[in-house]
């Protein structure tokens, strides 16, 4: 693996970084710290055609309609935010959602799913599944085509997106066109070698990941459930086409690559690695120009899943 990109080094030294280690915080402190600081490294928010907040059966969802999105039959993206299942909200990933909505001429929906430890596994999965059901039921009012939904997410959200794709394959939630997994959590055992190689000094630490996991899954037995660790699912055959984005200097790299290789072998997938990047780089556009490269690659992959995208 190559060394760190200069942009990743710059992001790690950005003013205000690092904050207090998440593992030294209470969940409440970690959430406040994240909400207070997430925008420092992000792009300014792009204007979109419309921003809406709605109640989706008891789940708050935020919706962005791209500037060129049709008002009926538009493509849709269900975006599941990262944050280790403990922190984060639709707003913490709004920069990504707005860019994708505009670039794809799409409607992007992001649920404020329940967080641990107050709501441990599988509460987040249940809320994301419920949001997908809601999107299909409300397709006409949302102005979307229910047959043109793609699911995406980063980190913990990448885990949730992978699980939703598997549930869709098994017809437990509505069908999707594809899945975009951005440095996803795929194995809650946390035993891969990248946990050793990148344990410290690269942003997200191995200790922070243990903190997140222990809040999300206090029951150790649940970590072997494929809904927690999709890498452990017996088969990926029949799952929707996937695009996997990985950062080379990331504790999650090995498990993400292992999942991508299984997707390539058992289903349909493409994987792109940014070898010199760190976890979370797609949300660090102010410091890391490679973030825009990743979003352009995601859009290209989305077009492969939905040939009508942008037409």
mmCIF file of N, CA, C and O in Angstrom, residues 173-210:
data_model
loop_
_atom_site.group_PDB
_atom_site.id
_atom_site.type_symbol
_atom_site.label_atom_id
_atom_site.label_comp_id
_atom_site.label_asym_id
_atom_site.label_seq_id
_atom_site.Cartn_x
_atom_site.Cartn_y
_atom_site.Cartn_z
ATOM 1 N N UNK A 173 -37.813 -6.546 2.078
ATOM 2 C CA UNK A 173 -38.051 -5.122 1.829
ATOM 3 C C UNK A 173 -38.195 -4.955 0.329
ATOM 4 O O UNK A 173 -37.879 -5.872 -0.442
ATOM 5 N N UNK A 174 -38.669 -3.802 -0.135
ATOM 6 C CA UNK A 174 -38.828 -3.605 -1.580
ATOM 7 C C UNK A 174 -37.520 -3.772 -2.342
ATOM 8 O O UNK A 174 -36.422 -3.551 -1.818
ATOM 9 N N UNK A 175 -37.646 -4.132 -3.595
ATOM 10 C CA UNK A 175 -36.490 -4.333 -4.456
ATOM 11 C C UNK A 175 -35.739 -3.023 -4.674
ATOM 12 O O UNK A 175 -36.335 -1.934 -4.661
ATOM 13 N N UNK A 176 -34.434 -3.122 -4.886
ATOM 14 C CA UNK A 176 -33.602 -1.963 -5.192
ATOM 15 C C UNK A 176 -32.837 -2.232 -6.470
ATOM 16 O O UNK A 176 -32.648 -3.387 -6.870
ATOM 17 N N UNK A 177 -32.366 -1.145 -7.117
ATOM 18 C CA UNK A 177 -31.597 -1.292 -8.347
ATOM 19 C C UNK A 177 -30.127 -1.581 -8.082
ATOM 20 O O UNK A 177 -29.458 -2.221 -8.892
ATOM 21 N N UNK A 178 -29.623 -1.067 -6.967
ATOM 22 C CA UNK A 178 -28.210 -1.237 -6.696
ATOM 23 C C UNK A 178 -27.850 -0.758 -5.308
ATOM 24 O O UNK A 178 -28.694 -0.238 -4.562
ATOM 25 N N UNK A 179 -26.574 -0.939 -4.954
ATOM 26 C CA UNK A 179 -26.082 -0.556 -3.635
ATOM 27 C C UNK A 179 -24.710 0.086 -3.784
ATOM 28 O O UNK A 179 -23.873 -0.376 -4.560
ATOM 29 N N UNK A 180 -24.492 1.155 -3.022
ATOM 30 C CA UNK A 180 -23.210 1.847 -2.996
ATOM 31 C C UNK A 180 -22.703 1.795 -1.565
ATOM 32 O O UNK A 180 -23.345 2.323 -0.647
ATOM 33 N N UNK A 181 -21.567 1.145 -1.369
ATOM 34 C CA UNK A 181 -21.016 0.912 -0.038
ATOM 35 C C UNK A 181 -19.703 1.676 0.088
ATOM 36 O O UNK A 181 -18.724 1.341 -0.584
ATOM 37 N N UNK A 182 -19.694 2.688 0.944
ATOM 38 C CA UNK A 182 -18.530 3.550 1.111
ATOM 39 C C UNK A 182 -17.836 3.162 2.408
ATOM 40 O O UNK A 182 -18.405 3.294 3.485
ATOM 41 N N UNK A 183 -16.616 2.644 2.295
ATOM 42 C CA UNK A 183 -15.840 2.081 3.414
ATOM 43 C C UNK A 183 -16.760 1.459 4.476
ATOM 44 O O UNK A 183 -16.821 1.906 5.607
ATOM 45 N N UNK A 184 -17.460 0.375 4.086
ATOM 46 C CA UNK A 184 -18.477 -0.201 4.978
ATOM 47 C C UNK A 184 -17.897 -1.064 6.095
ATOM 48 O O UNK A 184 -16.838 -1.686 5.948
ATOM 49 N N UNK A 185 -18.618 -1.113 7.188
ATOM 50 C CA UNK A 185 -18.386 -2.111 8.238
ATOM 51 C C UNK A 185 -19.022 -3.403 7.754
ATOM 52 O O UNK A 185 -20.220 -3.441 7.478
ATOM 53 N N UNK A 186 -18.230 -4.478 7.654
ATOM 54 C CA UNK A 186 -18.808 -5.745 7.207
ATOM 55 C C UNK A 186 -18.544 -6.901 8.158
ATOM 56 O O UNK A 186 -19.109 -7.973 7.981
ATOM 57 N N UNK A 187 -17.681 -6.694 9.157
ATOM 58 C CA UNK A 187 -17.327 -7.793 10.069
ATOM 59 C C UNK A 187 -17.105 -7.235 11.471
ATOM 60 O O UNK A 187 -16.072 -6.623 11.748
ATOM 61 N N UNK A 188 -18.083 -7.477 12.352
ATOM 62 C CA UNK A 188 -18.007 -6.913 13.697
ATOM 63 C C UNK A 188 -17.031 -7.654 14.610
ATOM 64 O O UNK A 188 -16.856 -7.278 15.763
ATOM 65 N N UNK A 189 -16.362 -8.682 14.097
ATOM 66 C CA UNK A 189 -15.338 -9.346 14.910
ATOM 67 C C UNK A 189 -14.084 -8.478 15.064
ATOM 68 O O UNK A 189 -13.297 -8.682 15.996
ATOM 69 N N UNK A 190 -13.877 -7.555 14.137
ATOM 70 C CA UNK A 190 -12.766 -6.594 14.211
ATOM 71 C C UNK A 190 -11.417 -7.298 14.381
ATOM 72 O O UNK A 190 -10.569 -6.871 15.163
ATOM 73 N N UNK A 191 -11.208 -8.353 13.631
ATOM 74 C CA UNK A 191 -9.993 -9.147 13.770
ATOM 75 C C UNK A 191 -9.086 -9.082 12.548
ATOM 76 O O UNK A 191 -8.045 -9.751 12.519
ATOM 77 N N UNK A 192 -9.426 -8.287 11.540
ATOM 78 C CA UNK A 192 -8.616 -8.243 10.326
ATOM 79 C C UNK A 192 -7.306 -7.503 10.581
ATOM 80 O O UNK A 192 -7.171 -6.734 11.537
ATOM 81 N N UNK A 193 -6.349 -7.706 9.690
ATOM 82 C CA UNK A 193 -5.016 -7.132 9.897
ATOM 83 C C UNK A 193 -5.013 -5.607 9.786
ATOM 84 O O UNK A 193 -4.155 -4.943 10.371
ATOM 85 N N UNK A 194 -5.959 -5.040 9.043
ATOM 86 C CA UNK A 194 -5.981 -3.573 8.945
ATOM 87 C C UNK A 194 -6.301 -2.923 10.290
ATOM 88 O O UNK A 194 -5.964 -1.751 10.505
ATOM 89 N N UNK A 195 -6.911 -3.684 11.196
ATOM 90 C CA UNK A 195 -7.107 -3.162 12.559
ATOM 91 C C UNK A 195 -5.775 -3.000 13.282
ATOM 92 O O UNK A 195 -5.650 -2.168 14.183
ATOM 93 N N UNK A 196 -4.779 -3.780 12.874
ATOM 94 C CA UNK A 196 -3.443 -3.619 13.436
ATOM 95 C C UNK A 196 -2.660 -2.541 12.692
ATOM 96 O O UNK A 196 -2.051 -1.669 13.304
ATOM 97 N N UNK A 197 -2.712 -2.584 11.358
ATOM 98 C CA UNK A 197 -1.904 -1.653 10.555
ATOM 99 C C UNK A 197 -2.290 -0.195 10.780
ATOM 100 O O UNK A 197 -1.436 0.688 10.796
ATOM 101 N N UNK A 198 -3.588 0.038 10.929
ATOM 102 C CA UNK A 198 -4.076 1.419 11.000
ATOM 103 C C UNK A 198 -4.800 1.703 12.319
ATOM 104 O O UNK A 198 -5.727 2.498 12.371
ATOM 105 N N UNK A 199 -4.335 1.043 13.372
ATOM 106 C CA UNK A 199 -5.009 1.147 14.673
ATOM 107 C C UNK A 199 -5.044 2.568 15.206
ATOM 108 O O UNK A 199 -6.009 2.966 15.881
ATOM 109 N N UNK A 200 -3.991 3.335 14.939
ATOM 110 C CA UNK A 200 -3.911 4.718 15.421
ATOM 111 C C UNK A 200 -3.319 5.590 14.319
ATOM 112 O O UNK A 200 -2.752 5.093 13.346
ATOM 113 N N UNK A 201 -3.494 6.895 14.488
ATOM 114 C CA UNK A 201 -2.825 7.915 13.662
ATOM 115 C C UNK A 201 -3.437 8.129 12.286
ATOM 116 O O UNK A 201 -2.883 8.882 11.477
ATOM 117 N N UNK A 202 -4.579 7.509 11.986
ATOM 118 C CA UNK A 202 -5.193 7.679 10.667
ATOM 119 C C UNK A 202 -6.652 8.138 10.771
ATOM 120 O O UNK A 202 -7.459 7.855 9.895
ATOM 121 N N UNK A 203 -6.969 8.865 11.842
ATOM 122 C CA UNK A 203 -8.331 9.334 12.033
ATOM 123 C C UNK A 203 -9.121 8.343 12.862
ATOM 124 O O UNK A 203 -8.998 8.289 14.086
ATOM 125 N N UNK A 204 -9.930 7.532 12.206
ATOM 126 C CA UNK A 204 -10.695 6.501 12.909
ATOM 127 C C UNK A 204 -9.743 5.452 13.488
ATOM 128 O O UNK A 204 -8.931 4.885 12.759
ATOM 129 N N UNK A 205 -9.843 5.189 14.794
ATOM 130 C CA UNK A 205 -8.929 4.242 15.445
ATOM 131 C C UNK A 205 -9.625 2.920 15.737
ATOM 132 O O UNK A 205 -10.859 2.825 15.764
ATOM 133 N N UNK A 206 -8.809 1.907 15.973
ATOM 134 C CA UNK A 206 -9.348 0.605 16.354
ATOM 135 C C UNK A 206 -10.095 0.701 17.673
ATOM 136 O O UNK A 206 -11.146 0.054 17.850
ATOM 137 N N UNK A 207 -9.594 1.499 18.597
ATOM 138 C CA UNK A 207 -10.265 1.644 19.888
ATOM 139 C C UNK A 207 -11.619 2.319 19.728
ATOM 140 O O UNK A 207 -12.594 1.936 20.383
ATOM 141 N N UNK A 208 -11.704 3.314 18.855
ATOM 142 C CA UNK A 208 -12.995 3.955 18.603
ATOM 143 C C UNK A 208 -13.989 2.963 18.009
ATOM 144 O O UNK A 208 -15.165 2.937 18.386
ATOM 145 N N UNK A 209 -13.520 2.106 17.097
ATOM 146 C CA UNK A 209 -14.409 1.114 16.510
ATOM 147 C C UNK A 209 -14.922 0.132 17.556
ATOM 148 O O UNK A 209 -16.093 -0.276 17.511
ATOM 149 N N UNK A 210 -14.093 -0.233 18.496
ATOM 150 C CA UNK A 210 -14.556 -1.115 19.578
ATOM 151 C C UNK A 210 -15.620 -0.414 20.419
ATOM 152 O O UNK A 210 -16.613 -1.036 20.825
#
